[in-house]
Short mmCIF file of C-alpha atoms and ligand atoms in Angstrom, two decimals:
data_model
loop_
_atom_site.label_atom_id
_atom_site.label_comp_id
_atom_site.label_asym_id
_atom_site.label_seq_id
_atom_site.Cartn_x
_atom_site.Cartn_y
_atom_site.Cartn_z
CA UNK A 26 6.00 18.41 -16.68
CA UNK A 27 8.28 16.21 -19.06
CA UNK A 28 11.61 15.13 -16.86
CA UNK A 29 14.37 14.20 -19.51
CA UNK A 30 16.36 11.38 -17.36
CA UNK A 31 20.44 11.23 -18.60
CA UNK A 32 22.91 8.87 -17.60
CA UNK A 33 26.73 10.25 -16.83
CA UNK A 34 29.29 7.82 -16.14
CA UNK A 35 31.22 9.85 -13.41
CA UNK A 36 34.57 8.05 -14.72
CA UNK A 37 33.97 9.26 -18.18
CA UNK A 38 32.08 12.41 -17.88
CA UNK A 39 29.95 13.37 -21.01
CA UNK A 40 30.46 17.40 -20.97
CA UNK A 41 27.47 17.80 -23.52
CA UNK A 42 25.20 16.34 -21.43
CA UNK A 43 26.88 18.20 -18.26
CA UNK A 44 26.45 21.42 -20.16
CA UNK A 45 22.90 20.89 -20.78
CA UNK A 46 22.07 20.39 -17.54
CA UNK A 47 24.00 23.70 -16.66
CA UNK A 48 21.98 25.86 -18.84
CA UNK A 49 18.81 24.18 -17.09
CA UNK A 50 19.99 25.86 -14.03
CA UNK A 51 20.78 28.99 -15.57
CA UNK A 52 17.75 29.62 -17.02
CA UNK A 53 15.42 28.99 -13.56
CA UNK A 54 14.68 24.95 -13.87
CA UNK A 55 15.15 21.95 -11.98
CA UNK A 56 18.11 19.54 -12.01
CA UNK A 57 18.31 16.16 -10.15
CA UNK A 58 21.81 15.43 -9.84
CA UNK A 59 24.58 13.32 -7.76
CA UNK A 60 26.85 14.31 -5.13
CA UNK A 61 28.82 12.29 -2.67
CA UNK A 62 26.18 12.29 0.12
CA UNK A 63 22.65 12.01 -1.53
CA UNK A 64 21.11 13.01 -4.87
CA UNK A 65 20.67 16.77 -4.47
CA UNK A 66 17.79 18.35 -6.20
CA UNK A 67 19.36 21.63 -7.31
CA UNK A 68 17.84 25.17 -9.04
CA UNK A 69 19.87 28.41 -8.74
CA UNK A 70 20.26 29.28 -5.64
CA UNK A 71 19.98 33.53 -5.86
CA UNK A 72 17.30 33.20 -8.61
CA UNK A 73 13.83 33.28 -5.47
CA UNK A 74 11.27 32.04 -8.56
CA UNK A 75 13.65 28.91 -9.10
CA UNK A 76 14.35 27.54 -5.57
CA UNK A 77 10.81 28.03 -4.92
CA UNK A 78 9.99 25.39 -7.40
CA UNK A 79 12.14 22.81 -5.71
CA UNK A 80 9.68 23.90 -2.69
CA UNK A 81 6.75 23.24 -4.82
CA UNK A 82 8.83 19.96 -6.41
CA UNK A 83 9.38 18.65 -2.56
CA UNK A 84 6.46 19.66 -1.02
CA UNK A 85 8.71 20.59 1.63
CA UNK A 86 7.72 22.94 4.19
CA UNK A 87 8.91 26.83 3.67
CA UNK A 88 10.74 27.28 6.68
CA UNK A 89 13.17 24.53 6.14
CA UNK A 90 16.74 26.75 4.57
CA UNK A 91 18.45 24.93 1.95
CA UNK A 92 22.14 24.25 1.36
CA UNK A 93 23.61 26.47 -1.18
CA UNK A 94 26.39 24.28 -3.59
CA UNK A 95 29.85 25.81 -4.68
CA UNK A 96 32.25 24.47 -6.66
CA UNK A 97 34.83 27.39 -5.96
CA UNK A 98 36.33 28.36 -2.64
CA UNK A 99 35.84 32.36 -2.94
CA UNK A 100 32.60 31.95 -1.63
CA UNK A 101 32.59 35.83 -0.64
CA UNK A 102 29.83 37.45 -2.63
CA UNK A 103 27.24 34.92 -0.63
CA UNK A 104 28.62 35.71 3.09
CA UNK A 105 28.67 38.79 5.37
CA UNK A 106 32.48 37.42 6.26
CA UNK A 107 34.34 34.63 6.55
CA UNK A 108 35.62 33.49 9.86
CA UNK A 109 39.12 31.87 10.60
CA UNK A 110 37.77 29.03 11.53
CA UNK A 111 35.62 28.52 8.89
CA UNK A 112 38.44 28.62 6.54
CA UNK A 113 40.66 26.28 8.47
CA UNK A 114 37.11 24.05 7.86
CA UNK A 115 36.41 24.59 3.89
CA UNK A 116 40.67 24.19 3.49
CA UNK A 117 40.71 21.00 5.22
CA UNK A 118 37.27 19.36 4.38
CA UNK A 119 35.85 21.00 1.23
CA UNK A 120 35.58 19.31 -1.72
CA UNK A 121 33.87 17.39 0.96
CA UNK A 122 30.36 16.31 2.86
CA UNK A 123 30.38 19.41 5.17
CA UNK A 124 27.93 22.32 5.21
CA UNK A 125 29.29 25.65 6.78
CA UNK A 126 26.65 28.04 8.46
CA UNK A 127 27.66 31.51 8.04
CA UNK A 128 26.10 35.19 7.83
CA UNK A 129 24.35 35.69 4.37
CA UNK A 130 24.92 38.50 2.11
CA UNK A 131 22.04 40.29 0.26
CA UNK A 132 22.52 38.35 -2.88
CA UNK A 133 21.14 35.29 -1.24
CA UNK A 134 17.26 35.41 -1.33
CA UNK A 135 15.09 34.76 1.85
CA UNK A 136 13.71 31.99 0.16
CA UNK A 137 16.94 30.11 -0.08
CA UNK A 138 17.50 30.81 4.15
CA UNK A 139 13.77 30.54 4.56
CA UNK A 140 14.38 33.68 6.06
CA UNK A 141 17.30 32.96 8.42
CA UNK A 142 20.16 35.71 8.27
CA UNK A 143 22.61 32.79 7.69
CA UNK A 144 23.33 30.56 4.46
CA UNK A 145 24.78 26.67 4.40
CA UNK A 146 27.26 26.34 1.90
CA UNK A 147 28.96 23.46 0.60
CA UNK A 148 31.65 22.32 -2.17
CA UNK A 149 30.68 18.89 -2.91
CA UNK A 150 33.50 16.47 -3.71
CA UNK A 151 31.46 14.33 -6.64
CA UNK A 152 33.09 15.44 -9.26
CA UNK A 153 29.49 15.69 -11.76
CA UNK A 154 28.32 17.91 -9.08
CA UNK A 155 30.99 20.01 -9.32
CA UNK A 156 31.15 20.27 -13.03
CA UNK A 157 27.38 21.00 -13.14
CA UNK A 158 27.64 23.94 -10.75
CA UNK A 159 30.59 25.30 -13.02
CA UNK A 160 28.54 24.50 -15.99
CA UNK A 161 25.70 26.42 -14.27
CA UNK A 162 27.72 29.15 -13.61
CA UNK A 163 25.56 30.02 -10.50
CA UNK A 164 25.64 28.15 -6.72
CA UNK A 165 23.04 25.99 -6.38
CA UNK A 166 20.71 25.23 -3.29
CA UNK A 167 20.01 21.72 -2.97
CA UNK A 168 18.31 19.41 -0.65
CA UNK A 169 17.90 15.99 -1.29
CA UNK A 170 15.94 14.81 -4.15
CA UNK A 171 13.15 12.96 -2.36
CA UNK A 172 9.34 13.87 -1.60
CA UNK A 173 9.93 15.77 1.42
CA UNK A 174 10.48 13.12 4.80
CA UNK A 175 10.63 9.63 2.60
CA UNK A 176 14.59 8.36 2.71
CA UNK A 177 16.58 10.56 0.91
CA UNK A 178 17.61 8.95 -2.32
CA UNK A 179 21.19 7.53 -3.12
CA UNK A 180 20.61 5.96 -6.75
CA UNK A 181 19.35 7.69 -9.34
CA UNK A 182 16.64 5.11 -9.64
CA UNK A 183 14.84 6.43 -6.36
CA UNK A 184 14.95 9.85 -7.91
CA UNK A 185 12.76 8.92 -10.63
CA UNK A 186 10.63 7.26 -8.29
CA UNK A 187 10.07 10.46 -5.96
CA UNK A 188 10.75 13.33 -8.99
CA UNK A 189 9.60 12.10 -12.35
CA UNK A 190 6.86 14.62 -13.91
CA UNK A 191 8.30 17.19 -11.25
CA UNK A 192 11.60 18.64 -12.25
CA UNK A 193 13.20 18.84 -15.53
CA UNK A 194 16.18 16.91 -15.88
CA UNK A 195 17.22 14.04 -13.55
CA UNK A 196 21.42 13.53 -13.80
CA UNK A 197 22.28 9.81 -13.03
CA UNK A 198 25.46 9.31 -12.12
CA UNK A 199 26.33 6.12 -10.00
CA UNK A 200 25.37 5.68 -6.38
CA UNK A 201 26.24 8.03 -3.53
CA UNK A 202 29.50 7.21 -1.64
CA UNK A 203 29.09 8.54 1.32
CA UNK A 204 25.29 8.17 1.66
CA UNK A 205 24.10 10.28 4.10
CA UNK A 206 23.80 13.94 4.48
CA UNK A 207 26.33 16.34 4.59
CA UNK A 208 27.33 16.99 8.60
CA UNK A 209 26.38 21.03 9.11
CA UNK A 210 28.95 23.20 11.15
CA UNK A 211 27.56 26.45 12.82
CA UNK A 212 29.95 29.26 11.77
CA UNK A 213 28.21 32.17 12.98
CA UNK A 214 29.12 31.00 16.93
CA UNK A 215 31.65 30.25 18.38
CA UNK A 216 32.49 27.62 19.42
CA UNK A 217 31.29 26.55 16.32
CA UNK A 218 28.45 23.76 16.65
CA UNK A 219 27.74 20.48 14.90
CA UNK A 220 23.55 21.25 14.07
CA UNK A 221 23.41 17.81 11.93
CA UNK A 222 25.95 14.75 12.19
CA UNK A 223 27.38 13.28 8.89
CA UNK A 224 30.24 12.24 6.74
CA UNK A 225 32.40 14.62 8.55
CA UNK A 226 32.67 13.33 12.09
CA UNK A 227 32.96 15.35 15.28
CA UNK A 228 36.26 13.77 16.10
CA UNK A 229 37.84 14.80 12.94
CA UNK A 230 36.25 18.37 13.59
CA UNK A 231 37.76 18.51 16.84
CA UNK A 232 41.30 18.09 15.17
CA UNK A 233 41.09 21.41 13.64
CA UNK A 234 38.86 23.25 16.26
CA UNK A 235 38.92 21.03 19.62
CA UNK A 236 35.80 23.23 21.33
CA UNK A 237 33.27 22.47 18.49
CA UNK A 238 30.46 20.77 19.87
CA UNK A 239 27.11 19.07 18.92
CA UNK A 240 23.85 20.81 19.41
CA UNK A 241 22.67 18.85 22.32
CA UNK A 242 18.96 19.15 20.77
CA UNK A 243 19.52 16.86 17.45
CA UNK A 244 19.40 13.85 19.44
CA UNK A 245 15.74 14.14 20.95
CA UNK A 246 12.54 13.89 20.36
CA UNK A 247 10.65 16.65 18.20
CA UNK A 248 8.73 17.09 21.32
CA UNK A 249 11.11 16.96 24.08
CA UNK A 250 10.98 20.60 23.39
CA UNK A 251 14.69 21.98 22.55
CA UNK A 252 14.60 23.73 19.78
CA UNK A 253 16.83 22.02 16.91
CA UNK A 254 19.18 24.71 15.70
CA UNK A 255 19.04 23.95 11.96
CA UNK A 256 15.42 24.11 11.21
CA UNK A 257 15.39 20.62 8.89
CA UNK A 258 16.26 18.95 11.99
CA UNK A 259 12.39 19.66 13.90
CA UNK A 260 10.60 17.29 10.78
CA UNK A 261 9.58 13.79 10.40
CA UNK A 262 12.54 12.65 8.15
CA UNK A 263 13.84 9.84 6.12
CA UNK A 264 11.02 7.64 7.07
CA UNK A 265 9.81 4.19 5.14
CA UNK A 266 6.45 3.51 4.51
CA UNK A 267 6.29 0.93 7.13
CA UNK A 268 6.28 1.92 10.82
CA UNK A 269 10.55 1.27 12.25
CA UNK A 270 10.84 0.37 15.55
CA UNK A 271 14.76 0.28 16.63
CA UNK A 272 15.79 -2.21 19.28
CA UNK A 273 18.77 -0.70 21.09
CA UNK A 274 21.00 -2.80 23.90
CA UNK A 275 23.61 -5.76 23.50
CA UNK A 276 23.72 -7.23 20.23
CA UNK A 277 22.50 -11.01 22.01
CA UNK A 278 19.51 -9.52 23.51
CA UNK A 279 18.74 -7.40 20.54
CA UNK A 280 18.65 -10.54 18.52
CA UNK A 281 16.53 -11.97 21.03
CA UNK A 282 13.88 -9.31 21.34
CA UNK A 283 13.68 -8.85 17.19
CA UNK A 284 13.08 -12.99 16.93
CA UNK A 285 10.02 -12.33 19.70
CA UNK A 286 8.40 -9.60 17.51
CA UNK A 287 9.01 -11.24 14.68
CA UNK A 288 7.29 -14.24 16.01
CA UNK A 289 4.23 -12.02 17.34
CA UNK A 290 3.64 -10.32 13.92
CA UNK A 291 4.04 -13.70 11.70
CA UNK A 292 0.83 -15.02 14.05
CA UNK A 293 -1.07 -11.66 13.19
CA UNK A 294 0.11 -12.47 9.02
CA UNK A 295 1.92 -9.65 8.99
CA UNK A 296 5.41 -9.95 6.83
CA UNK A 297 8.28 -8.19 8.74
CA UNK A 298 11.25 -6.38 7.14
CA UNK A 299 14.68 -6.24 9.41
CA UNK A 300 17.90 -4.13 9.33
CA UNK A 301 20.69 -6.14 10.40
CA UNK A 302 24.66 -6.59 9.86
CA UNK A 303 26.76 -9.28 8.79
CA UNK A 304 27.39 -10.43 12.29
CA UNK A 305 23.51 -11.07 12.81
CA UNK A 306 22.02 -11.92 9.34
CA UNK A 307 22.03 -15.41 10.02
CA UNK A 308 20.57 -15.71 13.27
CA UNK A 309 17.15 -14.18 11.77
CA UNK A 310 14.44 -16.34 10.00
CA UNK A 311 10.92 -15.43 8.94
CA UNK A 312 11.60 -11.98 7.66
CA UNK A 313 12.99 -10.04 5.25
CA UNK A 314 16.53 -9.62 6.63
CA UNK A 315 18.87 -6.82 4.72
CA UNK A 316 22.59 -6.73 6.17
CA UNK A 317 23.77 -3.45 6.12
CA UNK A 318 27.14 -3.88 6.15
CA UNK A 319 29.70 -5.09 8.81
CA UNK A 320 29.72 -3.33 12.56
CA UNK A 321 33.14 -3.11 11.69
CA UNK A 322 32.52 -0.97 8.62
CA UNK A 323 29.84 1.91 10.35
CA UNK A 324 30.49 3.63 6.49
CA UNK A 325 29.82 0.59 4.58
CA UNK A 326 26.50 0.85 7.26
CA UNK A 327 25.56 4.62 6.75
CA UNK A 328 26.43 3.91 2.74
CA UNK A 329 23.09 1.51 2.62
CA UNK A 330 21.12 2.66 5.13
CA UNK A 331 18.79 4.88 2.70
CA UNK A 332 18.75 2.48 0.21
CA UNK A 333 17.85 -0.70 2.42
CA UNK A 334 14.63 1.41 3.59
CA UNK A 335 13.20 1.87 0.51
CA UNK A 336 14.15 -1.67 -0.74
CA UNK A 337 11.74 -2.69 2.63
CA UNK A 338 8.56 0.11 1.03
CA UNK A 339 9.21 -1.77 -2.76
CA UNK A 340 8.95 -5.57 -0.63
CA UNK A 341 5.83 -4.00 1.29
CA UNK A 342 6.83 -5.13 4.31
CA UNK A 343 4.32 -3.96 7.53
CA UNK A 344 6.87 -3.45 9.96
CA UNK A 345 10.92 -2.58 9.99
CA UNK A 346 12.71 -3.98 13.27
CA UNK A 347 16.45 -2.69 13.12
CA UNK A 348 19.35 -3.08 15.46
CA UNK A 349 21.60 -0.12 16.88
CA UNK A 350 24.87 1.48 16.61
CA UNK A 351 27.55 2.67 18.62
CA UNK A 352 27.16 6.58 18.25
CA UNK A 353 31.10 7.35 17.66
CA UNK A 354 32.68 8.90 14.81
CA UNK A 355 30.47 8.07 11.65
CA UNK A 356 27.49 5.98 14.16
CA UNK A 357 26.64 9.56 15.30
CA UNK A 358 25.04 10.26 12.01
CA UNK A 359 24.05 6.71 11.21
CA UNK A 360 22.15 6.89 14.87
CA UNK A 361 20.71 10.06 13.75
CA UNK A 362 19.11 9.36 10.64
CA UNK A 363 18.05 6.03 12.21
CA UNK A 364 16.09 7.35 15.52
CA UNK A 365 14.37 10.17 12.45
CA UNK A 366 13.57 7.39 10.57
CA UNK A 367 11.91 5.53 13.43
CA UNK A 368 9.81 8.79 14.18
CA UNK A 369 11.99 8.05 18.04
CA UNK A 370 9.97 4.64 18.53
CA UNK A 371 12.91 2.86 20.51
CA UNK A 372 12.74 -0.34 22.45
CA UNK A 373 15.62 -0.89 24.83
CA UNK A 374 16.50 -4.38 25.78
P1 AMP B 543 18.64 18.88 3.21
O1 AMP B 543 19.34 19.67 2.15
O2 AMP B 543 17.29 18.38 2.82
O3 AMP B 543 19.54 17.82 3.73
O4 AMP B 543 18.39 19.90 4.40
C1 AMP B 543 19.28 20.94 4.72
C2 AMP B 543 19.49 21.01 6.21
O5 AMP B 543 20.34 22.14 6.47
C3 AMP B 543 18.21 21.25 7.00
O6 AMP B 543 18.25 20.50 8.20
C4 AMP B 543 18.29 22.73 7.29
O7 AMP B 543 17.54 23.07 8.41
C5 AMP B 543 19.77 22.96 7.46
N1 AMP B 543 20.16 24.35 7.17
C6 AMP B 543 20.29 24.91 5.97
N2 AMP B 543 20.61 26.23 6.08
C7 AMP B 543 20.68 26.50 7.40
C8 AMP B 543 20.95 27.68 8.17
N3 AMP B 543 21.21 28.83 7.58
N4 AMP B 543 20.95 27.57 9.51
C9 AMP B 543 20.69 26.39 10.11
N5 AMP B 543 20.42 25.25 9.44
C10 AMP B 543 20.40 25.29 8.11
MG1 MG B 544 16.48 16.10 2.94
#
């Protein structure tokens, strides 16, 4: 397959070019396109042949639902009902990164749910996505725009890397601001439950509904048995192409322990990537060392996490040695995708 690539400039939105993409949609193809969190890779989302191709496109596995993008609030035709908490949720946090889980009407296929009687649904605040889903004039399931389990992709660059030759268009537009995946509230329970952490933190959840909780499952290994709640959540994820190993414990002793390994694997030649801050950068030598951000600024963190693992597969590095976050507020979901990434290899010092 050809994929056109187009540039938008998301302060100076070209509506041709937004329009084209729309009719893409429409008519049962693929688009690569920004939103706030990640790239999305988005087809209509009540047209089954479509979303099946971003299946094929992925090569991710069927029973994983997808996220179904609005860029209006009557979201009625897709849902069974809408609960009062759910709209105290879209009215305070949509345009915004947060998926709502509710029942699913009969216009949504069971390919989009991979066969789940509920739908995620989400009104992205990046304002090309919302254009293209009113240019589409359809809502539009979209997981990120990656090969299935590599790092989800926050510049259009990595979407060309993971898509080209597998979708039709690819819509650049700027890196992602938030730059992690949307956080996913449970609806169809209450209390309502947190199945993936994200831009939208529990705390600022629990000022609208104080009894939402997480799903005590998300945090554990595939194989400590409990079933994740939102399918995605079971799967090898966001993983670079070297093995991660995360060091977790006080900051001095962190340092400590990532100096000894990087010692051990310089004897055996091997050339060692490492995640660290700007409180720690300097106190690394030997390696590849990529701040992300300050431990004062956990989004500035989450923002470059994505992009600092793949920056690690283009240097080739053999091994990833990262330090850890205080899981609070936006560290939940930087934890999260962190432990995924590591396939759960944690050393605690
Ligand atoms: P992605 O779009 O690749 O970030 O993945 C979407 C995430 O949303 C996956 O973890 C899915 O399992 C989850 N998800 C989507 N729809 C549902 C649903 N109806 N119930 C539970 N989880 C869902
Ligand atoms: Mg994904």
């Amino acid at each position: 397959m050809n994929t056109k690539v187009v540039m938008v400039d998301i302060n100076n939105i070209d509506k041709d070019r937004i329009e084209e993409a729309g009719k893409i949609l429409r008519e049962g193809g693929l688009v690569a396109f920004p939103t706030e969190t990640v790239y999305g890779l988005g087809a209509n989302a009540l047209d089954a042949e479509a979303v099946k191709k971003i299946f094929v496109a992925k090569g991710r596995p069927q029973d994983n639902p997808l996220i179904v993008h609005v860029a209006d609030f009557d979201i009625k035709p897709l849902v069974k009902d809408v609960p009062e908490i759910a709209h105290k949720l879209m009215e305070k946090f949509w345009p915004g990164p947060l998926t709502i889980i509710l029942n699913k009407s009969a216009i949504v296929p069971e390919i989009t749910s991979a066969n789940l009687p509920s739908v995620g649904i989400r009104m992205p605040s990046n304002i090309i996505a919302r254009e293209l889903i009113k240019a589409a004039g359809v809502p539009v399931a979209a997981p990120s725009a990656n090969i299935s389990g590599r790092p989800s992709p926050t510049e259009a660059q990595r979407c060309i890397e993971d898509l080209e030759g597998r979708v039709d268009l690819i819509l650049g537009g700027g890196s992602c601001q938030v730059g992690l995946e949307s956080t996913i509230v449970d609806c169809t329970v209450y209390p309502p439950c947190v199945l993936r952490p994200g831009g939208i933190t529990l705390e600022m959840l629990r000022e609208i509904e104080p009894s939402i909780y997480v799903d005590p499952a998300i945090m554990l290994k595939p194989e400590e048995n409990l079933k994740p709640k939102a399918p995605g959540m079971k799967y090898r994820h966001y993983a670079p192409k070297a093995p991660l190993k995360i060091i977790e414990g006080d900051l001095k002793k962190t340092i400590a322990k990532i100096n000894e390994i990087v010692q051990n694997n310089i004897d055996e030649n091997k050339k060692v990537g490492i995640l660290a801050t700007d409180e720690s950068v300097d106190k690394y030598s030997n390696a590849l060392v990529i701040s992300l951000g300050s431990r004062h600024n956990m989004r500035e963190i989450g923002k470059n996490l994505f992009e600092a693992l793949r920056s690690f597969d283009d240097a080739k590095v053999d091994i990833i040695l990262s330090e850890s976050f205080e899981e609070n507020e936006f560290g939940a979901a930087v934890m999260n995708r962190l432990r995924k990434s590591a396939g759960f290899d944690i050393i605690k010092v």
